[in-house]
Amino acid sequence: MFTPTFSVIIPAYNAEATLRTTVESVLNQSDPDLEVIIVDDGSTDGTLRAMLDAGCKDMRVRVVSQPNAGVSATRNYGASLARGKFLAFLDSDDQWEPQKLETHRELHETDGSVQASFAKVVFCADKSGVMSHGRSHSEVTLASQNGEHCINDVVVENPVCTTSNLVISRQAFADCGGFDETLRHAEDQELLARLVSQGAILRGIDQTLVKYRMSEDGLSSNLEAMLAGWRRFAGKWLDAENLAQAEATYYRYLARRALRTGASLRSVRSYVRRGIAAHRSSFMSARSRSILTICGAYGGGMMPASMRRAVFA
């Protein structure tokens, strides 16, 4: 039986428009030692047809389908079918740079104590189904590069940024119980919190290896649902004082997300005000990012939503 180094798990729900280019970015990896498991989550469009097309073109692609169960359950199902040493998750509208898996392999082979890893992400606006060249990148802090994460690091601001960025050993994923299937938002942070709390090493790679599609109609555009999901998970890990500080930082994240997706400035300003009210110093902790967010909230009316998306993505 073929036992690859990487099992790439792609949950797909009504992803006909983007799935083919997502899968191509995996099959074009410089490290070909992989399998691709695409799990259809009860799609009602042509997603399954696109999956079957990919499976016919490359023997490394496996296609399965299930009734709609949500993204966490879909990822867990894909993981249960995996044969690789490492699980690499990729959402059906994102893409990888060709050296993504090769770079992660080098890290894990150099230091076998690392159970999970991630890289930098570039945020790319969706222009009529085509990803633009992003301008904004996630950061990989010194703590991330050293693998010295604490609970606050993964609860306050998600260092991985998106599940499309996460590579984790299959054993470590099983040991921490996989994704919480009751969550549809913040499920990746909740998984990281359990991983870090068990003493696992999560290490960052200071290279941009993931293209994250900023889509107005994507799951992440439901900002209030994201906030509710984050509060539900964060309240289990932080005391009241730390939770207030963390919530202020999360409001800043939501304000920037709203700017990137072209949401109304009214909602952006609401997140800014709520963040400052929750804990002013925490909201302003990353000063350049905070000031840019405030400027976008109160000065963004001078530019159309499409321009705001371009500036913040």
PDB file of C-alpha atoms in Angstrom:
ATOM      1  CA  MET A   1       0.000   0.000   0.000  1.00  0.00           C
ATOM      2  CA  PHE A   2       1.251   3.486  -0.905  1.00  0.00           C
ATOM      3  CA  THR A   3       2.264   5.322   2.280  1.00  0.00           C
ATOM      4  CA  PRO A   4       2.966   8.976   1.450  1.00  0.00           C
ATOM      5  CA  THR A   5       4.682  11.516   3.647  1.00  0.00           C
ATOM      6  CA  PHE A   6       1.762  13.947   3.314  1.00  0.00           C
ATOM      7  CA  SER A   7      -1.981  13.423   3.264  1.00  0.00           C
ATOM      8  CA  VAL A   8      -3.562  16.605   1.927  1.00  0.00           C
ATOM      9  CA  ILE A   9      -7.155  16.951   3.121  1.00  0.00           C
ATOM     10  CA  ILE A  10      -9.495  19.249   1.207  1.00  0.00           C
ATOM     11  CA  PRO A  11     -13.053  19.717   2.538  1.00  0.00           C
ATOM     12  CA  ALA A  12     -15.323  20.834  -0.300  1.00  0.00           C
ATOM     13  CA  TYR A  13     -18.793  22.332  -0.101  1.00  0.00           C
ATOM     14  CA  ASN A  14     -20.227  23.976  -3.219  1.00  0.00           C
ATOM     15  CA  ALA A  15     -16.679  24.670  -4.385  1.00  0.00           C
ATOM     16  CA  GLU A  16     -17.050  24.035  -8.098  1.00  0.00           C
ATOM     17  CA  ALA A  17     -15.710  27.486  -9.019  1.00  0.00           C
ATOM     18  CA  THR A  18     -12.392  27.195  -7.159  1.00  0.00           C
ATOM     19  CA  LEU A  19     -11.673  23.525  -6.474  1.00  0.00           C
ATOM     20  CA  ARG A  20      -9.770  22.753  -9.675  1.00  0.00           C
ATOM     21  CA  THR A  21      -7.128  25.451  -9.157  1.00  0.00           C
ATOM     22  CA  THR A  22      -6.830  24.495  -5.484  1.00  0.00           C
ATOM     23  CA  VAL A  23      -6.117  20.863  -6.374  1.00  0.00           C
ATOM     24  CA  GLU A  24      -3.699  21.918  -9.124  1.00  0.00           C
ATOM     25  CA  SER A  25      -1.668  23.854  -6.551  1.00  0.00           C
ATOM     26  CA  VAL A  26      -1.266  20.579  -4.619  1.00  0.00           C
ATOM     27  CA  LEU A  27      -0.468  18.350  -7.567  1.00  0.00           C
ATOM     28  CA  ASN A  28       2.163  20.867  -8.719  1.00  0.00           C
ATOM     29  CA  GLN A  29       4.094  20.622  -5.433  1.00  0.00           C
ATOM     30  CA  SER A  30       7.854  20.260  -5.745  1.00  0.00           C
ATOM     31  CA  ASP A  31       7.583  17.403  -3.238  1.00  0.00           C
ATOM     32  CA  PRO A  32       5.343  14.815  -4.956  1.00  0.00           C
ATOM     33  CA  ASP A  33       5.248  12.373  -2.014  1.00  0.00           C
ATOM     34  CA  LEU A  34       1.595  12.962  -1.203  1.00  0.00           C
ATOM     35  CA  GLU A  35      -1.975  11.829  -1.471  1.00  0.00           C
ATOM     36  CA  VAL A  36      -4.950  14.153  -1.852  1.00  0.00           C
ATOM     37  CA  ILE A  37      -8.194  13.343  -0.056  1.00  0.00           C
ATOM     38  CA  ILE A  38     -11.088  15.517  -1.234  1.00  0.00           C
ATOM     39  CA  VAL A  39     -14.210  15.193   0.892  1.00  0.00           C
ATOM     40  CA  ASP A  40     -17.473  16.457  -0.574  1.00  0.00           C
ATOM     41  CA  ASP A  41     -19.666  17.764   2.254  1.00  0.00           C
ATOM     42  CA  GLY A  42     -23.057  17.342   0.603  1.00  0.00           C
ATOM     43  CA  SER A  43     -22.527  19.892  -2.184  1.00  0.00           C
ATOM     44  CA  THR A  44     -25.446  20.849  -4.424  1.00  0.00           C
ATOM     45  CA  ASP A  45     -23.436  22.286  -7.340  1.00  0.00           C
ATOM     46  CA  GLY A  46     -20.837  20.683  -9.610  1.00  0.00           C
ATOM     47  CA  THR A  47     -18.276  20.091  -6.871  1.00  0.00           C
ATOM     48  CA  LEU A  48     -18.439  16.302  -7.090  1.00  0.00           C
ATOM     49  CA  ARG A  49     -17.910  16.427 -10.845  1.00  0.00           C
ATOM     50  CA  ALA A  50     -14.823  18.615 -10.366  1.00  0.00           C
ATOM     51  CA  MET A  51     -13.535  16.159  -7.743  1.00  0.00           C
ATOM     52  CA  LEU A  52     -14.003  13.189 -10.071  1.00  0.00           C
ATOM     53  CA  ASP A  53     -12.218  15.040 -12.868  1.00  0.00           C
ATOM     54  CA  ALA A  54      -9.226  15.543 -10.573  1.00  0.00           C
ATOM     55  CA  GLY A  55      -9.299  11.891  -9.530  1.00  0.00           C
ATOM     56  CA  CYS A  56      -9.239  10.728 -13.140  1.00  0.00           C
ATOM     57  CA  LYS A  57      -6.184  12.839 -13.946  1.00  0.00           C
ATOM     58  CA  ASP A  58      -3.943  11.811 -11.040  1.00  0.00           C
ATOM     59  CA  MET A  59      -3.875   8.530  -9.111  1.00  0.00           C
ATOM     60  CA  ARG A  60      -2.826  10.349  -5.943  1.00  0.00           C
ATOM     61  CA  VAL A  61      -6.296  11.911  -5.657  1.00  0.00           C
ATOM     62  CA  ARG A  62      -8.956  10.118  -3.602  1.00  0.00           C
ATOM     63  CA  VAL A  63     -12.570  11.274  -3.739  1.00  0.00           C
ATOM     64  CA  VAL A  64     -15.194  10.653  -1.042  1.00  0.00           C
ATOM     65  CA  SER A  65     -18.577  12.165  -0.267  1.00  0.00           C
ATOM     66  CA  GLN A  66     -20.816  12.499   2.785  1.00  0.00           C
ATOM     67  CA  PRO A  67     -24.092  14.226   3.747  1.00  0.00           C
ATOM     68  CA  ASN A  68     -23.529  17.802   4.875  1.00  0.00           C
ATOM     69  CA  ALA A  69     -21.919  17.746   8.338  1.00  0.00           C
ATOM     70  CA  GLY A  70     -19.861  20.947   8.545  1.00  0.00           C
ATOM     71  CA  VAL A  71     -16.209  21.703   7.941  1.00  0.00           C
ATOM     72  CA  SER A  72     -14.834  20.234  11.189  1.00  0.00           C
ATOM     73  CA  ALA A  73     -16.528  16.877  10.693  1.00  0.00           C
ATOM     74  CA  THR A  74     -15.449  16.883   7.052  1.00  0.00           C
ATOM     75  CA  ARG A  75     -11.809  17.449   7.932  1.00  0.00           C
ATOM     76  CA  ASN A  76     -11.975  14.747  10.608  1.00  0.00           C
ATOM     77  CA  TYR A  77     -13.443  12.284   8.119  1.00  0.00           C
ATOM     78  CA  GLY A  78     -10.648  13.031   5.679  1.00  0.00           C
ATOM     79  CA  ALA A  79      -8.079  12.558   8.444  1.00  0.00           C
ATOM     80  CA  SER A  80      -9.570   9.166   9.316  1.00  0.00           C
ATOM     81  CA  LEU A  81      -8.830   8.014   5.756  1.00  0.00           C
ATOM     82  CA  ALA A  82      -5.287   9.401   5.659  1.00  0.00           C
ATOM     83  CA  ARG A  83      -2.218   7.186   5.284  1.00  0.00           C
ATOM     84  CA  GLY A  84       0.487   9.846   5.433  1.00  0.00           C
ATOM     85  CA  LYS A  85       2.816  10.650   8.288  1.00  0.00           C
ATOM     86  CA  PHE A  86       1.638  14.267   8.198  1.00  0.00           C
ATOM     87  CA  LEU A  87      -1.762  15.821   7.582  1.00  0.00           C
ATOM     88  CA  ALA A  88      -1.821  19.022   5.550  1.00  0.00           C
ATOM     89  CA  PHE A  89      -5.165  20.809   5.436  1.00  0.00           C
ATOM     90  CA  LEU A  90      -6.248  23.011   2.542  1.00  0.00           C
ATOM     91  CA  ASP A  91      -9.586  24.750   2.068  1.00  0.00           C
ATOM     92  CA  SER A  92     -11.188  24.375  -1.338  1.00  0.00           C
ATOM     93  CA  ASP A  93     -10.760  28.028  -2.331  1.00  0.00           C
ATOM     94  CA  ASP A  94      -7.144  28.583  -1.225  1.00  0.00           C
ATOM     95  CA  GLN A  95      -3.879  27.698  -2.963  1.00  0.00           C
ATOM     96  CA  TRP A  96      -0.321  26.726  -2.070  1.00  0.00           C
ATOM     97  CA  GLU A  97       2.994  27.893  -3.428  1.00  0.00           C
ATOM     98  CA  PRO A  98       4.814  25.006  -5.197  1.00  0.00           C
ATOM     99  CA  GLN A  99       7.426  24.608  -2.429  1.00  0.00           C
ATOM    100  CA  LYS A 100       4.918  24.462   0.442  1.00  0.00           C
ATOM    101  CA  LEU A 101       5.239  20.779   1.372  1.00  0.00           C
ATOM    102  CA  GLU A 102       8.941  20.541   0.548  1.00  0.00           C
ATOM    103  CA  THR A 103       9.636  23.371   2.994  1.00  0.00           C
ATOM    104  CA  HIS A 104       7.603  21.725   5.754  1.00  0.00           C
ATOM    105  CA  ARG A 105       9.340  18.398   5.147  1.00  0.00           C
ATOM    106  CA  GLU A 106      12.743  20.066   5.594  1.00  0.00           C
ATOM    107  CA  LEU A 107      11.635  21.556   8.915  1.00  0.00           C
ATOM    108  CA  HIS A 108      10.247  18.317  10.320  1.00  0.00           C
ATOM    109  CA  GLU A 109      13.218  16.247   9.157  1.00  0.00           C
ATOM    110  CA  THR A 110      15.628  18.756  10.702  1.00  0.00           C
ATOM    111  CA  ASP A 111      13.827  18.696  14.064  1.00  0.00           C
ATOM    112  CA  GLY A 112      11.763  15.602  14.730  1.00  0.00           C
ATOM    113  CA  SER A 113      10.382  17.089  17.950  1.00  0.00           C
ATOM    114  CA  VAL A 114       8.138  19.479  15.988  1.00  0.00           C
ATOM    115  CA  GLN A 115       4.598  18.075  15.836  1.00  0.00           C
ATOM    116  CA  ALA A 116       2.979  20.851  13.785  1.00  0.00           C
ATOM    117  CA  SER A 117       4.126  23.686  11.546  1.00  0.00           C
ATOM    118  CA  PHE A 118       2.859  26.624   9.540  1.00  0.00           C
ATOM    119  CA  ALA A 119       4.158  29.407   7.302  1.00  0.00           C
ATOM    120  CA  LYS A 120       3.208  32.938   6.271  1.00  0.00           C
ATOM    121  CA  VAL A 121      -0.007  33.644   4.377  1.00  0.00           C
ATOM    122  CA  VAL A 122      -0.700  36.230   1.698  1.00  0.00           C
ATOM    123  CA  PHE A 123      -4.281  37.564   1.595  1.00  0.00           C
ATOM    124  CA  CYS A 124      -5.608  37.693  -1.965  1.00  0.00           C
ATOM    125  CA  ALA A 125      -8.846  39.398  -2.961  1.00  0.00           C
ATOM    126  CA  ASP A 126     -11.248  37.433  -5.137  1.00  0.00           C
ATOM    127  CA  LYS A 127     -11.856  39.249  -8.434  1.00  0.00           C
ATOM    128  CA  SER A 128     -14.617  37.448 -10.341  1.00  0.00           C
ATOM    129  CA  GLY A 129     -13.319  34.070  -9.206  1.00  0.00           C
ATOM    130  CA  VAL A 130      -9.637  34.881  -9.809  1.00  0.00           C
ATOM    131  CA  MET A 131      -7.219  35.459  -6.935  1.00  0.00           C
ATOM    132  CA  SER A 132      -5.415  38.801  -7.089  1.00  0.00           C
ATOM    133  CA  HIS A 133      -1.823  39.356  -6.034  1.00  0.00           C
ATOM    134  CA  GLY A 134      -2.102  39.998  -2.317  1.00  0.00           C
ATOM    135  CA  ARG A 135      -0.380  42.871  -0.542  1.00  0.00           C
ATOM    136  CA  SER A 136      -0.976  41.921   3.091  1.00  0.00           C
ATOM    137  CA  HIS A 137       0.876  39.041   4.734  1.00  0.00           C
ATOM    138  CA  SER A 138       0.549  37.267   8.054  1.00  0.00           C
ATOM    139  CA  GLU A 139       3.470  37.373  10.454  1.00  0.00           C
ATOM    140  CA  VAL A 140       5.635  34.653  11.937  1.00  0.00           C
ATOM    141  CA  THR A 141       6.891  35.889  15.288  1.00  0.00           C
ATOM    142  CA  LEU A 142      10.138  34.927  16.985  1.00  0.00           C
ATOM    143  CA  ALA A 143       8.150  32.775  19.414  1.00  0.00           C
ATOM    144  CA  SER A 144       6.621  30.963  16.449  1.00  0.00           C
ATOM    145  CA  GLN A 145       9.995  30.376  14.838  1.00  0.00           C
ATOM    146  CA  ASN A 146      11.307  28.970  18.128  1.00  0.00           C
ATOM    147  CA  GLY A 147       8.184  26.915  18.779  1.00  0.00           C
ATOM    148  CA  GLU A 148       7.667  28.613  22.150  1.00  0.00           C
ATOM    149  CA  HIS A 149       3.908  29.108  22.008  1.00  0.00           C
ATOM    150  CA  CYS A 150       1.763  29.405  25.096  1.00  0.00           C
ATOM    151  CA  ILE A 151      -2.032  29.201  25.321  1.00  0.00           C
ATOM    152  CA  ASN A 152      -2.405  32.984  25.010  1.00  0.00           C
ATOM    153  CA  ASP A 153      -0.498  32.931  21.717  1.00  0.00           C
ATOM    154  CA  VAL A 154      -3.023  30.687  20.010  1.00  0.00           C
ATOM    155  CA  VAL A 155      -6.152  32.006  21.724  1.00  0.00           C
ATOM    156  CA  VAL A 156      -5.567  35.749  21.406  1.00  0.00           C
ATOM    157  CA  GLU A 157      -4.347  35.811  17.804  1.00  0.00           C
ATOM    158  CA  ASN A 158      -4.225  32.674  15.696  1.00  0.00           C
ATOM    159  CA  PRO A 159      -0.562  32.362  14.598  1.00  0.00           C
ATOM    160  CA  VAL A 160      -1.463  29.827  11.893  1.00  0.00           C
ATOM    161  CA  CYS A 161      -4.106  32.231  10.544  1.00  0.00           C
ATOM    162  CA  THR A 162      -5.960  29.642   8.444  1.00  0.00           C
ATOM    163  CA  THR A 163      -6.293  25.860   8.478  1.00  0.00           C
ATOM    164  CA  SER A 164      -4.953  25.912   4.898  1.00  0.00           C
ATOM    165  CA  ASN A 165      -1.601  26.719   6.489  1.00  0.00           C
ATOM    166  CA  LEU A 166      -1.418  23.857   9.007  1.00  0.00           C
ATOM    167  CA  VAL A 167       0.751  20.759   8.692  1.00  0.00           C
ATOM    168  CA  ILE A 168       0.498  18.378  11.675  1.00  0.00           C
ATOM    169  CA  SER A 169       1.714  14.865  12.349  1.00  0.00           C
ATOM    170  CA  ARG A 170      -1.093  12.351  12.019  1.00  0.00           C
ATOM    171  CA  GLN A 171      -0.248  10.960  15.454  1.00  0.00           C
ATOM    172  CA  ALA A 172      -0.402  14.380  17.145  1.00  0.00           C
ATOM    173  CA  PHE A 173      -3.744  15.092  15.464  1.00  0.00           C
ATOM    174  CA  ALA A 174      -5.134  11.801  16.738  1.00  0.00           C
ATOM    175  CA  ASP A 175      -3.713  12.349  20.232  1.00  0.00           C
ATOM    176  CA  CYS A 176      -5.495  15.693  20.612  1.00  0.00           C
ATOM    177  CA  GLY A 177      -8.779  14.345  19.245  1.00  0.00           C
ATOM    178  CA  GLY A 178      -9.085  16.203  15.949  1.00  0.00           C
ATOM    179  CA  PHE A 179     -11.355  19.168  15.307  1.00  0.00           C
ATOM    180  CA  ASP A 180     -14.287  19.926  17.599  1.00  0.00           C
ATOM    181  CA  GLU A 181     -17.245  19.062  15.368  1.00  0.00           C
ATOM    182  CA  THR A 182     -19.595  21.339  17.313  1.00  0.00           C
ATOM    183  CA  LEU A 183     -17.651  24.395  16.106  1.00  0.00           C
ATOM    184  CA  ARG A 184     -17.958  26.049  12.695  1.00  0.00           C
ATOM    185  CA  HIS A 185     -15.765  29.032  13.608  1.00  0.00           C
ATOM    186  CA  ALA A 186     -12.471  29.166  15.552  1.00  0.00           C
ATOM    187  CA  GLU A 187     -12.223  25.394  15.257  1.00  0.00           C
ATOM    188  CA  ASP A 188      -8.604  25.729  14.149  1.00  0.00           C
ATOM    189  CA  GLN A 189      -7.647  27.863  17.169  1.00  0.00           C
ATOM    190  CA  GLU A 190      -9.437  25.455  19.480  1.00  0.00           C
ATOM    191  CA  LEU A 191      -7.418  22.577  18.030  1.00  0.00           C
ATOM    192  CA  LEU A 192      -4.178  24.541  18.454  1.00  0.00           C
ATOM    193  CA  ALA A 193      -5.061  25.355  22.068  1.00  0.00           C
ATOM    194  CA  ARG A 194      -5.441  21.673  22.895  1.00  0.00           C
ATOM    195  CA  LEU A 195      -2.269  20.850  20.982  1.00  0.00           C
ATOM    196  CA  VAL A 196      -0.165  23.465  22.789  1.00  0.00           C
ATOM    197  CA  SER A 197      -1.706  22.632  26.181  1.00  0.00           C
ATOM    198  CA  GLN A 198      -0.455  19.068  25.774  1.00  0.00           C
ATOM    199  CA  GLY A 199       3.117  20.305  25.302  1.00  0.00           C
ATOM    200  CA  ALA A 200       3.314  19.834  21.532  1.00  0.00           C
ATOM    201  CA  ILE A 201       5.746  22.021  19.600  1.00  0.00           C
ATOM    202  CA  LEU A 202       4.140  24.256  16.951  1.00  0.00           C
ATOM    203  CA  ARG A 203       6.719  26.010  14.788  1.00  0.00           C
ATOM    204  CA  GLY A 204       6.441  28.758  12.204  1.00  0.00           C
ATOM    205  CA  ILE A 205       8.296  29.077   8.885  1.00  0.00           C
ATOM    206  CA  ASP A 206       9.173  32.639   7.879  1.00  0.00           C
ATOM    207  CA  GLN A 207       8.217  32.175   4.220  1.00  0.00           C
ATOM    208  CA  THR A 208       4.975  32.943   2.383  1.00  0.00           C
ATOM    209  CA  LEU A 209       3.629  29.570   1.228  1.00  0.00           C
ATOM    210  CA  VAL A 210      -0.180  29.972   1.277  1.00  0.00           C
ATOM    211  CA  LYS A 211      -2.521  32.114  -0.833  1.00  0.00           C
ATOM    212  CA  TYR A 212      -5.677  32.846   1.141  1.00  0.00           C
ATOM    213  CA  ARG A 213      -8.708  33.837  -0.899  1.00  0.00           C
ATOM    214  CA  MET A 214     -10.621  36.778   0.562  1.00  0.00           C
ATOM    215  CA  SER A 215     -14.138  36.049  -0.639  1.00  0.00           C
ATOM    216  CA  GLU A 216     -17.180  38.079   0.367  1.00  0.00           C
ATOM    217  CA  ASP A 217     -19.441  35.019   0.394  1.00  0.00           C
ATOM    218  CA  GLY A 218     -16.989  32.679   2.154  1.00  0.00           C
ATOM    219  CA  LEU A 219     -17.553  31.137   5.574  1.00  0.00           C
ATOM    220  CA  SER A 220     -15.245  33.675   7.194  1.00  0.00           C
ATOM    221  CA  SER A 221     -17.311  36.630   5.974  1.00  0.00           C
ATOM    222  CA  ASN A 222     -19.920  35.909   8.684  1.00  0.00           C
ATOM    223  CA  LEU A 223     -18.107  38.044  11.199  1.00  0.00           C
ATOM    224  CA  GLU A 224     -20.606  37.967  14.051  1.00  0.00           C
ATOM    225  CA  ALA A 225     -20.739  34.177  13.862  1.00  0.00           C
ATOM    226  CA  MET A 226     -16.940  34.159  13.980  1.00  0.00           C
ATOM    227  CA  LEU A 227     -17.045  36.314  17.105  1.00  0.00           C
ATOM    228  CA  ALA A 228     -19.597  34.049  18.796  1.00  0.00           C
ATOM    229  CA  GLY A 229     -17.554  30.946  17.956  1.00  0.00           C
ATOM    230  CA  TRP A 230     -14.347  32.549  19.214  1.00  0.00           C
ATOM    231  CA  ARG A 231     -15.970  33.626  22.497  1.00  0.00           C
ATOM    232  CA  ARG A 232     -17.297  30.134  23.051  1.00  0.00           C
ATOM    233  CA  PHE A 233     -13.873  28.599  22.691  1.00  0.00           C
ATOM    234  CA  ALA A 234     -11.763  31.352  24.293  1.00  0.00           C
ATOM    235  CA  GLY A 235     -13.854  31.438  27.463  1.00  0.00           C
ATOM    236  CA  LYS A 236     -12.705  27.904  28.243  1.00  0.00           C
ATOM    237  CA  TRP A 237      -9.039  28.882  28.232  1.00  0.00           C
ATOM    238  CA  LEU A 238      -8.784  32.428  29.616  1.00  0.00           C
ATOM    239  CA  ASP A 239      -9.791  34.112  32.863  1.00  0.00           C
ATOM    240  CA  ALA A 240     -11.946  37.250  32.770  1.00  0.00           C
ATOM    241  CA  GLU A 241      -9.065  39.751  32.637  1.00  0.00           C
ATOM    242  CA  ASN A 242      -7.151  37.939  29.910  1.00  0.00           C
ATOM    243  CA  LEU A 243     -10.364  37.326  28.001  1.00  0.00           C
ATOM    244  CA  ALA A 244     -11.109  41.074  27.850  1.00  0.00           C
ATOM    245  CA  GLN A 245      -7.625  41.759  26.493  1.00  0.00           C
ATOM    246  CA  ALA A 246      -7.904  38.944  23.988  1.00  0.00           C
ATOM    247  CA  GLU A 247     -11.346  40.105  22.870  1.00  0.00           C
ATOM    248  CA  ALA A 248     -10.015  43.586  22.130  1.00  0.00           C
ATOM    249  CA  THR A 249      -7.370  42.083  19.866  1.00  0.00           C
ATOM    250  CA  TYR A 250      -9.960  39.862  18.204  1.00  0.00           C
ATOM    251  CA  TYR A 251     -12.148  42.902  17.486  1.00  0.00           C
ATOM    252  CA  ARG A 252      -9.173  44.447  15.673  1.00  0.00           C
ATOM    253  CA  TYR A 253      -8.837  41.255  13.643  1.00  0.00           C
ATOM    254  CA  LEU A 254     -12.545  41.387  12.752  1.00  0.00           C
ATOM    255  CA  ALA A 255     -12.276  45.041  11.729  1.00  0.00           C
ATOM    256  CA  ARG A 256      -9.420  44.194   9.374  1.00  0.00           C
ATOM    257  CA  ARG A 257     -11.327  41.187   8.050  1.00  0.00           C
ATOM    258  CA  ALA A 258     -14.317  43.430   7.373  1.00  0.00           C
ATOM    259  CA  LEU A 259     -12.113  45.866   5.457  1.00  0.00           C
ATOM    260  CA  ARG A 260     -10.613  43.057   3.400  1.00  0.00           C
ATOM    261  CA  THR A 261     -13.979  41.587   2.430  1.00  0.00           C
ATOM    262  CA  GLY A 262     -15.493  44.935   1.506  1.00  0.00           C
ATOM    263  CA  ALA A 263     -18.011  44.996   4.364  1.00  0.00           C
ATOM    264  CA  SER A 264     -19.758  48.228   5.280  1.00  0.00           C
ATOM    265  CA  LEU A 265     -17.716  50.849   7.077  1.00  0.00           C
ATOM    266  CA  ARG A 266     -20.430  50.903   9.715  1.00  0.00           C
ATOM    267  CA  SER A 267     -19.511  47.358  10.723  1.00  0.00           C
ATOM    268  CA  VAL A 268     -15.776  48.144  10.596  1.00  0.00           C
ATOM    269  CA  ARG A 269     -16.233  51.126  12.900  1.00  0.00           C
ATOM    270  CA  SER A 270     -18.350  49.051  15.241  1.00  0.00           C
ATOM    271  CA  TYR A 271     -15.537  46.527  15.689  1.00  0.00           C
ATOM    272  CA  VAL A 272     -13.022  49.330  16.271  1.00  0.00           C
ATOM    273  CA  ARG A 273     -15.215  50.964  18.943  1.00  0.00           C
ATOM    274  CA  ARG A 274     -15.970  47.652  20.637  1.00  0.00           C
ATOM    275  CA  GLY A 275     -12.300  46.699  20.648  1.00  0.00           C
ATOM    276  CA  ILE A 276     -11.193  49.958  22.216  1.00  0.00           C
ATOM    277  CA  ALA A 277     -13.989  49.722  24.791  1.00  0.00           C
ATOM    278  CA  ALA A 278     -13.017  46.132  25.683  1.00  0.00           C
ATOM    279  CA  HIS A 279      -9.347  46.954  26.361  1.00  0.00           C
ATOM    280  CA  ARG A 280      -7.776  50.019  24.757  1.00  0.00           C
ATOM    281  CA  SER A 281      -4.094  49.103  25.262  1.00  0.00           C
ATOM    282  CA  SER A 282      -4.583  45.596  23.859  1.00  0.00           C
ATOM    283  CA  PHE A 283      -6.401  46.946  20.800  1.00  0.00           C
ATOM    284  CA  MET A 284      -3.483  49.335  20.191  1.00  0.00           C
ATOM    285  CA  SER A 285      -0.781  46.767  21.032  1.00  0.00           C
ATOM    286  CA  ALA A 286       0.434  46.360  17.449  1.00  0.00           C
ATOM    287  CA  ARG A 287       0.507  50.118  16.843  1.00  0.00           C
ATOM    288  CA  SER A 288       1.045  50.269  13.075  1.00  0.00           C
ATOM    289  CA  ARG A 289      -1.620  47.643  12.451  1.00  0.00           C
ATOM    290  CA  SER A 290      -4.049  49.347  14.826  1.00  0.00           C
ATOM    291  CA  ILE A 291      -3.540  52.810  13.341  1.00  0.00           C
ATOM    292  CA  LEU A 292      -3.981  51.487   9.797  1.00  0.00           C
ATOM    293  CA  THR A 293      -7.182  49.743  10.863  1.00  0.00           C
ATOM    294  CA  ILE A 294      -8.577  52.911  12.452  1.00  0.00           C
ATOM    295  CA  CYS A 295      -7.641  54.946   9.377  1.00  0.00           C
ATOM    296  CA  GLY A 296      -9.393  52.419   7.169  1.00  0.00           C
ATOM    297  CA  ALA A 297     -12.490  52.510   9.362  1.00  0.00           C
ATOM    298  CA  TYR A 298     -12.838  56.297   9.444  1.00  0.00           C
ATOM    299  CA  GLY A 299     -11.114  57.324   6.225  1.00  0.00           C
ATOM    300  CA  GLY A 300     -12.175  54.455   4.023  1.00  0.00           C
ATOM    301  CA  GLY A 301     -15.320  56.272   2.941  1.00  0.00           C
ATOM    302  CA  MET A 302     -13.204  58.176   0.431  1.00  0.00           C
ATOM    303  CA  MET A 303     -12.564  54.981  -1.537  1.00  0.00           C
ATOM    304  CA  PRO A 304     -14.941  52.351  -2.990  1.00  0.00           C
ATOM    305  CA  ALA A 305     -15.279  48.952  -1.292  1.00  0.00           C
ATOM    306  CA  SER A 306     -13.313  47.289  -4.096  1.00  0.00           C
ATOM    307  CA  MET A 307     -10.363  49.594  -3.415  1.00  0.00           C
ATOM    308  CA  ARG A 308     -10.534  48.946   0.319  1.00  0.00           C
ATOM    309  CA  ARG A 309     -10.383  45.217  -0.406  1.00  0.00           C
ATOM    310  CA  ALA A 310      -7.325  45.731  -2.577  1.00  0.00           C
ATOM    311  CA  VAL A 311      -5.541  47.882   0.027  1.00  0.00           C
ATOM    312  CA  PHE A 312      -6.182  45.501   2.917  1.00  0.00           C
ATOM    313  CA  ALA A 313      -5.591  42.313   0.909  1.00  0.00           C
TER     314      ALA A 313
END
